[in-house]
XYZ file of C-alpha atoms in Angstrom:
454
model
C 52.855 23.022 -20.847
C 53.556 19.405 -19.880
C 55.826 18.366 -22.773
C 59.261 17.394 -21.379
C 60.942 18.425 -24.628
C 59.274 21.840 -24.631
C 60.155 22.434 -20.983
C 63.741 21.364 -21.661
C 64.072 23.753 -24.603
C 62.514 26.664 -22.710
C 64.619 25.918 -19.640
C 67.817 25.838 -21.682
C 66.813 29.119 -23.315
C 66.227 30.680 -19.884
C 69.569 29.474 -18.539
C 71.589 30.363 -21.636
C 69.840 33.715 -21.954
C 70.479 34.608 -18.312
C 74.090 33.402 -18.323
C 74.661 35.166 -21.645
C 73.423 38.472 -20.240
C 75.618 38.008 -17.167
C 78.682 37.121 -19.238
C 78.202 40.010 -21.653
C 77.442 42.469 -18.821
C 74.564 43.863 -20.875
C 72.046 43.841 -18.035
C 72.101 44.118 -14.274
C 71.728 40.707 -12.594
C 68.337 41.732 -11.154
C 67.079 42.345 -14.701
C 68.530 39.146 -16.165
C 67.545 36.849 -13.333
C 64.009 38.214 -13.074
C 62.735 38.978 -16.573
C 64.286 36.046 -18.442
C 62.829 33.289 -16.221
C 59.471 35.107 -15.987
C 59.331 35.250 -19.784
C 60.222 31.561 -19.933
C 57.475 30.655 -17.476
C 54.895 32.643 -19.445
C 55.959 31.004 -22.716
C 55.650 27.601 -21.019
C 52.032 28.422 -20.215
C 52.260 29.292 -16.530
C 50.188 32.223 -15.299
C 51.020 35.072 -12.901
C 49.725 33.198 -9.850
C 51.938 30.193 -10.618
C 54.945 32.449 -11.137
C 54.230 33.986 -7.741
C 54.286 30.516 -6.216
C 57.563 29.740 -7.998
C 59.098 32.882 -6.545
C 57.851 31.944 -3.075
C 59.499 28.552 -3.386
C 62.781 30.090 -4.525
C 62.559 32.660 -1.765
C 62.569 29.921 0.865
C 65.994 28.770 -0.322
C 67.620 32.217 -0.301
C 65.859 34.176 2.458
C 68.307 33.245 5.204
C 71.174 34.302 2.954
C 69.459 37.627 2.233
C 68.913 38.407 5.916
C 72.420 37.334 6.813
C 73.857 39.345 3.925
C 72.226 42.598 5.001
C 73.471 42.453 8.588
C 76.836 40.901 7.714
C 77.690 43.724 5.327
C 76.672 46.327 7.897
C 78.616 44.479 10.623
C 81.846 44.147 8.654
C 81.425 47.669 7.322
C 81.277 49.047 10.855
C 84.360 47.055 11.831
C 86.111 48.519 8.798
C 85.091 52.005 9.936
C 86.618 51.197 13.322
C 89.880 50.044 11.742
C 89.451 46.522 13.073
C 91.125 44.846 10.086
C 94.056 47.238 9.808
C 96.430 45.331 12.139
C 95.586 41.991 10.491
C 95.896 43.305 6.959
C 99.037 45.243 7.834
C 100.641 42.091 9.241
C 99.656 40.126 6.134
C 101.115 42.782 3.881
C 104.374 42.839 5.811
C 104.532 39.018 5.853
C 104.252 38.838 2.066
C 107.141 41.307 1.722
C 105.602 42.319 -1.569
C 105.462 38.741 -2.834
C 102.320 38.105 -4.798
C 102.962 34.364 -4.739
C 102.912 34.342 -0.933
C 99.562 36.165 -0.923
C 98.044 33.656 -3.368
C 99.215 30.647 -1.357
C 98.031 32.248 1.875
C 94.599 32.758 0.340
C 94.345 29.043 -0.429
C 95.280 28.111 3.141
C 92.811 30.584 4.655
C 90.003 29.416 2.344
C 90.522 25.759 3.229
C 90.498 26.412 6.977
C 87.567 28.835 6.825
C 85.383 26.336 4.946
C 85.752 23.563 7.476
C 82.147 24.190 8.522
C 80.930 23.625 4.955
C 79.033 26.937 4.790
C 79.987 28.989 1.744
C 78.402 32.207 2.945
C 80.294 32.088 6.241
C 83.558 31.339 4.430
C 83.239 34.352 2.164
C 82.163 36.611 5.006
C 85.256 35.634 6.974
C 87.834 35.745 4.180
C 86.973 38.396 1.598
C 86.704 41.474 3.869
C 90.089 40.576 5.329
C 91.953 39.617 2.145
C 90.583 42.146 -0.348
C 92.563 45.115 1.065
C 95.765 43.058 0.778
C 95.000 42.267 -2.853
C 94.325 45.922 -3.567
C 97.566 46.950 -1.890
C 99.554 44.451 -3.983
C 97.617 45.376 -7.158
C 96.339 41.799 -7.468
C 93.073 41.018 -9.218
C 90.009 40.441 -7.062
C 89.094 37.686 -9.536
C 92.216 35.768 -8.561
C 91.053 36.080 -4.948
C 87.600 34.778 -5.882
C 89.021 31.944 -7.990
C 91.317 30.650 -5.243
C 88.601 30.902 -2.585
C 86.035 29.214 -4.872
C 88.321 26.234 -5.498
C 89.394 25.993 -1.849
C 85.811 26.055 -0.600
C 84.720 23.606 -3.307
C 87.280 21.036 -2.210
C 86.233 21.392 1.432
C 82.605 20.800 0.411
C 83.561 17.107 0.427
C 83.207 17.117 4.220
C 80.345 14.850 5.410
C 78.349 17.708 6.931
C 78.409 19.719 3.692
C 75.332 19.800 1.463
C 76.555 17.811 -1.571
C 77.591 14.739 0.418
C 74.335 14.740 2.361
C 72.304 14.843 -0.847
C 74.368 12.192 -2.605
C 74.407 9.878 0.415
C 70.630 9.991 0.669
C 70.282 9.036 -2.992
C 72.612 6.009 -2.820
C 71.476 5.027 0.710
C 74.941 5.470 2.178
C 76.137 7.014 5.427
C 77.678 10.439 4.662
C 80.729 9.698 6.806
C 81.346 6.426 4.983
C 80.984 8.206 1.652
C 83.466 10.799 2.841
C 85.943 8.080 3.860
C 85.722 6.860 0.257
C 86.608 10.383 -0.907
C 89.428 11.184 1.541
C 92.284 10.246 -0.862
C 90.815 12.510 -3.546
C 90.114 15.318 -1.091
C 93.709 15.294 0.151
C 94.973 15.218 -3.430
C 92.600 18.054 -4.328
C 93.990 20.216 -1.528
C 97.452 19.795 -3.043
C 96.071 20.761 -6.457
C 94.454 23.881 -4.952
C 97.854 25.047 -3.737
C 99.401 24.278 -7.133
C 96.722 26.344 -8.884
C 97.167 29.153 -6.340
C 100.910 29.096 -7.019
C 100.286 29.221 -10.785
C 97.897 32.158 -10.408
C 100.410 33.853 -8.128
C 103.149 33.510 -10.745
C 100.866 34.796 -13.519
C 99.779 37.734 -11.349
C 103.412 38.531 -10.549
C 104.188 38.750 -14.239
C 101.098 40.854 -14.975
C 101.897 43.260 -12.155
C 105.522 43.470 -13.279
C 104.314 44.563 -16.731
C 101.889 46.999 -15.132
C 104.656 48.575 -13.087
C 106.633 49.292 -16.221
C 103.797 51.341 -17.701
C 104.064 55.147 -17.316
C 100.505 55.285 -15.920
C 101.451 53.194 -12.899
C 101.753 55.540 -9.904
C 103.664 53.378 -7.446
C 106.239 52.001 -9.858
C 109.168 50.149 -8.361
C 109.550 47.512 -5.618
C 106.725 47.192 -3.118
C 107.545 48.725 0.246
C 105.280 46.586 2.427
C 105.881 48.715 5.499
C 104.813 51.768 3.530
C 101.775 49.934 2.139
C 100.684 49.026 5.656
C 101.111 52.662 6.728
C 99.162 53.857 3.687
C 96.237 51.652 4.709
C 96.036 53.502 8.019
C 96.372 56.877 6.299
C 93.625 55.983 3.831
C 91.382 54.814 6.675
C 91.861 58.072 8.559
C 91.194 60.077 5.397
C 88.015 58.142 4.548
C 86.662 58.492 8.067
C 87.354 62.220 8.062
C 85.660 62.615 4.679
C 82.617 60.610 5.829
C 82.560 62.414 9.202
C 82.727 59.134 11.109
C 82.630 59.536 14.881
C 84.141 56.561 16.698
C 84.805 55.324 20.179
C 88.542 54.695 20.428
C 90.908 53.087 22.850
C 92.348 49.752 23.880
C 89.161 48.644 25.648
C 87.090 49.128 22.463
C 89.647 47.189 20.420
C 89.633 44.299 22.881
C 85.834 44.266 22.938
C 85.710 44.199 19.125
C 88.140 41.294 19.031
C 86.083 39.419 21.634
C 82.902 40.082 19.655
C 84.408 38.789 16.406
C 85.883 35.712 18.095
C 82.533 34.949 19.712
C 80.725 35.433 16.388
C 83.139 33.132 14.551
C 82.809 30.519 17.288
C 79.025 30.654 16.977
C 79.161 30.421 13.178
C 81.745 27.642 12.989
C 80.138 25.730 15.838
C 76.664 25.978 14.337
C 75.222 27.219 17.630
C 72.714 29.454 15.855
C 72.096 30.198 12.163
C 74.211 32.977 10.580
C 71.309 35.409 10.089
C 70.390 35.925 13.780
C 74.076 35.688 14.728
C 74.944 38.657 12.534
C 71.837 40.553 13.637
C 72.869 40.268 17.297
C 76.515 41.029 16.495
C 75.487 44.155 14.576
C 73.275 45.306 17.459
C 76.232 44.932 19.851
C 78.793 46.515 17.528
C 76.745 49.664 16.934
C 76.860 51.146 20.466
C 80.282 49.596 21.058
C 81.903 51.600 18.260
C 79.651 54.627 17.792
C 78.863 56.806 20.833
C 75.525 58.393 19.893
C 72.312 57.236 18.236
C 72.894 59.621 15.321
C 76.350 58.107 14.750
C 74.865 54.614 14.794
C 72.211 55.671 12.295
C 74.889 57.192 10.076
C 76.881 53.950 10.209
C 73.889 51.930 9.017
C 73.195 54.434 6.251
C 76.793 54.216 5.032
C 76.714 50.467 4.530
C 73.058 49.609 3.948
C 73.011 50.638 0.245
C 75.664 48.080 -0.714
C 73.962 45.398 1.356
C 70.525 46.103 -0.060
C 71.836 46.266 -3.641
C 73.226 42.749 -3.429
C 70.219 41.556 -1.427
C 68.150 42.567 -4.452
C 70.288 40.373 -6.677
C 69.851 37.402 -4.347
C 66.091 37.965 -4.286
C 66.123 37.988 -8.089
C 67.993 34.680 -7.935
C 64.983 33.346 -6.014
C 62.849 33.976 -9.103
C 65.463 32.351 -11.328
C 65.777 29.234 -9.169
C 62.091 28.997 -8.351
C 60.914 29.094 -11.970
C 63.476 26.585 -13.223
C 62.973 24.127 -10.401
C 59.199 24.312 -9.836
C 58.279 24.158 -13.544
C 60.326 20.965 -13.922
C 62.610 22.613 -16.481
C 65.776 21.673 -14.609
C 64.795 18.041 -14.219
C 63.890 17.655 -17.887
C 67.134 19.336 -18.957
C 69.120 16.877 -16.845
C 67.198 13.901 -18.208
C 67.574 15.165 -21.759
C 71.331 15.523 -21.403
C 71.588 11.903 -20.307
C 69.242 10.677 -23.032
C 71.471 11.900 -25.861
C 74.502 9.909 -24.686
C 75.265 6.791 -26.793
C 74.064 3.531 -25.244
C 77.543 2.001 -25.473
C 78.774 4.514 -22.924
C 76.628 2.908 -20.207
C 79.423 1.248 -18.152
C 81.304 4.529 -17.876
C 78.318 6.848 -17.758
C 79.147 8.024 -14.231
C 82.680 8.956 -15.305
C 81.366 10.811 -18.354
C 78.872 12.778 -16.260
C 81.604 13.424 -13.682
C 83.834 14.897 -16.381
C 80.924 17.184 -17.328
C 80.233 18.017 -13.673
C 81.401 21.629 -13.688
C 79.572 22.608 -16.917
C 76.467 20.920 -15.533
C 76.751 23.199 -12.503
C 76.029 26.113 -14.845
C 72.922 24.338 -16.164
C 71.492 22.714 -13.046
C 71.163 23.478 -9.372
C 72.796 21.307 -6.713
C 69.451 19.682 -5.948
C 68.775 18.939 -9.621
C 72.244 17.479 -10.071
C 72.108 15.105 -7.119
C 68.395 14.304 -7.012
C 67.706 14.103 -10.770
C 70.931 13.088 -12.499
C 72.573 10.879 -9.862
C 69.645 8.412 -9.452
C 69.504 7.762 -13.206
C 73.274 7.428 -13.501
C 73.393 5.108 -10.513
C 70.622 2.892 -11.875
C 72.293 2.700 -15.282
C 75.813 1.840 -14.138
C 74.548 -0.611 -11.498
C 73.725 -2.943 -14.404
C 77.460 -3.074 -15.091
C 78.510 -3.782 -11.506
C 79.328 -0.227 -10.396
C 78.427 0.459 -6.750
C 76.240 3.340 -5.635
C 79.199 4.688 -3.657
C 81.388 4.668 -6.763
C 78.762 6.422 -8.852
C 78.116 9.054 -6.187
C 81.828 9.612 -5.566
C 82.703 10.365 -9.168
C 79.751 12.731 -9.629
C 80.758 14.581 -6.460
C 84.414 14.788 -7.487
C 83.633 16.102 -10.956
C 81.060 18.651 -9.854
C 82.011 19.943 -6.441
C 84.843 22.290 -7.444
C 82.330 24.160 -9.601
C 79.953 24.907 -6.721
C 81.112 28.518 -6.417
C 81.366 29.143 -10.139
C 77.672 28.733 -10.872
C 75.232 31.657 -10.527
C 72.857 29.095 -8.975
C 74.807 29.473 -5.709
C 73.405 32.239 -3.460
C 76.668 32.181 -1.466
C 78.575 33.053 -4.631
C 76.448 36.172 -5.076
C 77.441 37.082 -1.544
C 81.112 36.650 -2.474
C 80.654 38.747 -5.617
C 79.076 41.518 -3.573
C 81.757 41.444 -0.877
C 84.516 41.596 -3.500
C 82.800 44.290 -5.576
C 83.182 41.998 -8.577
C 81.181 41.056 -11.676
C 79.615 37.596 -11.970
C 80.326 37.298 -15.686
C 84.019 38.016 -15.314
C 84.276 35.642 -12.350
C 82.828 32.860 -14.503
C 85.261 33.672 -17.328
C 88.247 33.478 -14.982
C 87.268 30.590 -12.717
C 85.233 28.268 -14.961
C 88.182 26.980 -17.062
C 90.247 26.384 -13.919
C 87.406 24.587 -12.134
C 86.528 22.397 -15.118
C 90.141 21.375 -15.719
C 90.479 20.729 -11.982
C 87.331 18.567 -11.974
C 88.438 16.523 -14.998
C 91.883 15.891 -13.489
C 90.392 14.710 -10.197
C 87.848 12.434 -11.927
C 90.687 10.800 -13.846
C 92.650 10.506 -10.606
C 89.644 8.868 -8.929
C 89.493 6.391 -11.800
C 93.198 5.655 -11.315
C 92.698 5.198 -7.565
C 89.848 2.755 -8.183
C 87.287 4.959 -6.456
C 84.756 4.876 -9.305
C 83.911 1.151 -9.188
């Protein structure tokens, strides 16, 4: 089916149907992200062989994430078995002194630093396994954790080596570093806003938890004893290992070796020495004999953590079908063009600002590639007639869209975060989408005030 209108309608139906199923929690993501786009492709007139090609194309974009995910979950799971995170988490718990606000602000700081390399998957792998136990101990919502990390990582995606700037710079024929220099005032302002939002969420969580503590069902009612919470983490770890019959190597030498391994892995990931997938494969191969004395213990360790890894790997593979069908059929491109076509002609001079304001919602309807390679060129060409530079057009589209990067189910890294946090995609969207959209609108208006959109 070659009709742009028909492809747009079918594509919108696929996206809305999939997102609707995810939001309503009526189907597992593998079901929603596989059957809905396949049905859309068949309705559009594409046969089984074409659908297979679409899946192959989508698979290319997610395969590295899948491989990395499997070994990263096993790696961090083994470190959890070994109690590697207990001292860090215990120190964090004691430092908060039971203050939810301090935990929320600390999450923002950690997310910003961790995303300096611009890789979402690495950021979530570093932060969530460490912070989630603290959130559980303080009875904070994992969706607050995800929201703060999503916004922090989104803001740091403005770095010149991150994907969005590279795409946008290529479209407007601008050096990524120069484009970043144009965005620095907004990025610095956005970091401040991230901390303000984290503080707001911390206050709201404090109030929710205070109400929860007053309920008769709440077991640990009363002030939080952070020293006791830290001790309970160790007790729970010992209990879980005993229940799962985990046999570990113990001692100071093993602890030091684990620390050295993690530091080396982080250095490799942040330095971009090798891709994350082989890095985690090698790290897992080293961690197995380091922490588990016998082959049977190593096999048991893999069996303990492989189910969770493979379950989420299945979701990411289903996302390959979702992305492949929408992109390779041209549905995404026609949706983007159709959205622009319905805007009144009089809005031409400010079209880039209008699209920037809609940047986060568009992230739920288009992929990053579709946004920057389909929408940006048309917007740039339109506003150029009114004297707006390519840098100004690109900047405002980046500012309006980038904080929604880790809200959209189009992001494979977000599925990784959802899996690590044991969360639900639909609920994450409900919590984070309003914050991200409001954030994006505020920063677009700020960019207009700063004169960055001309």
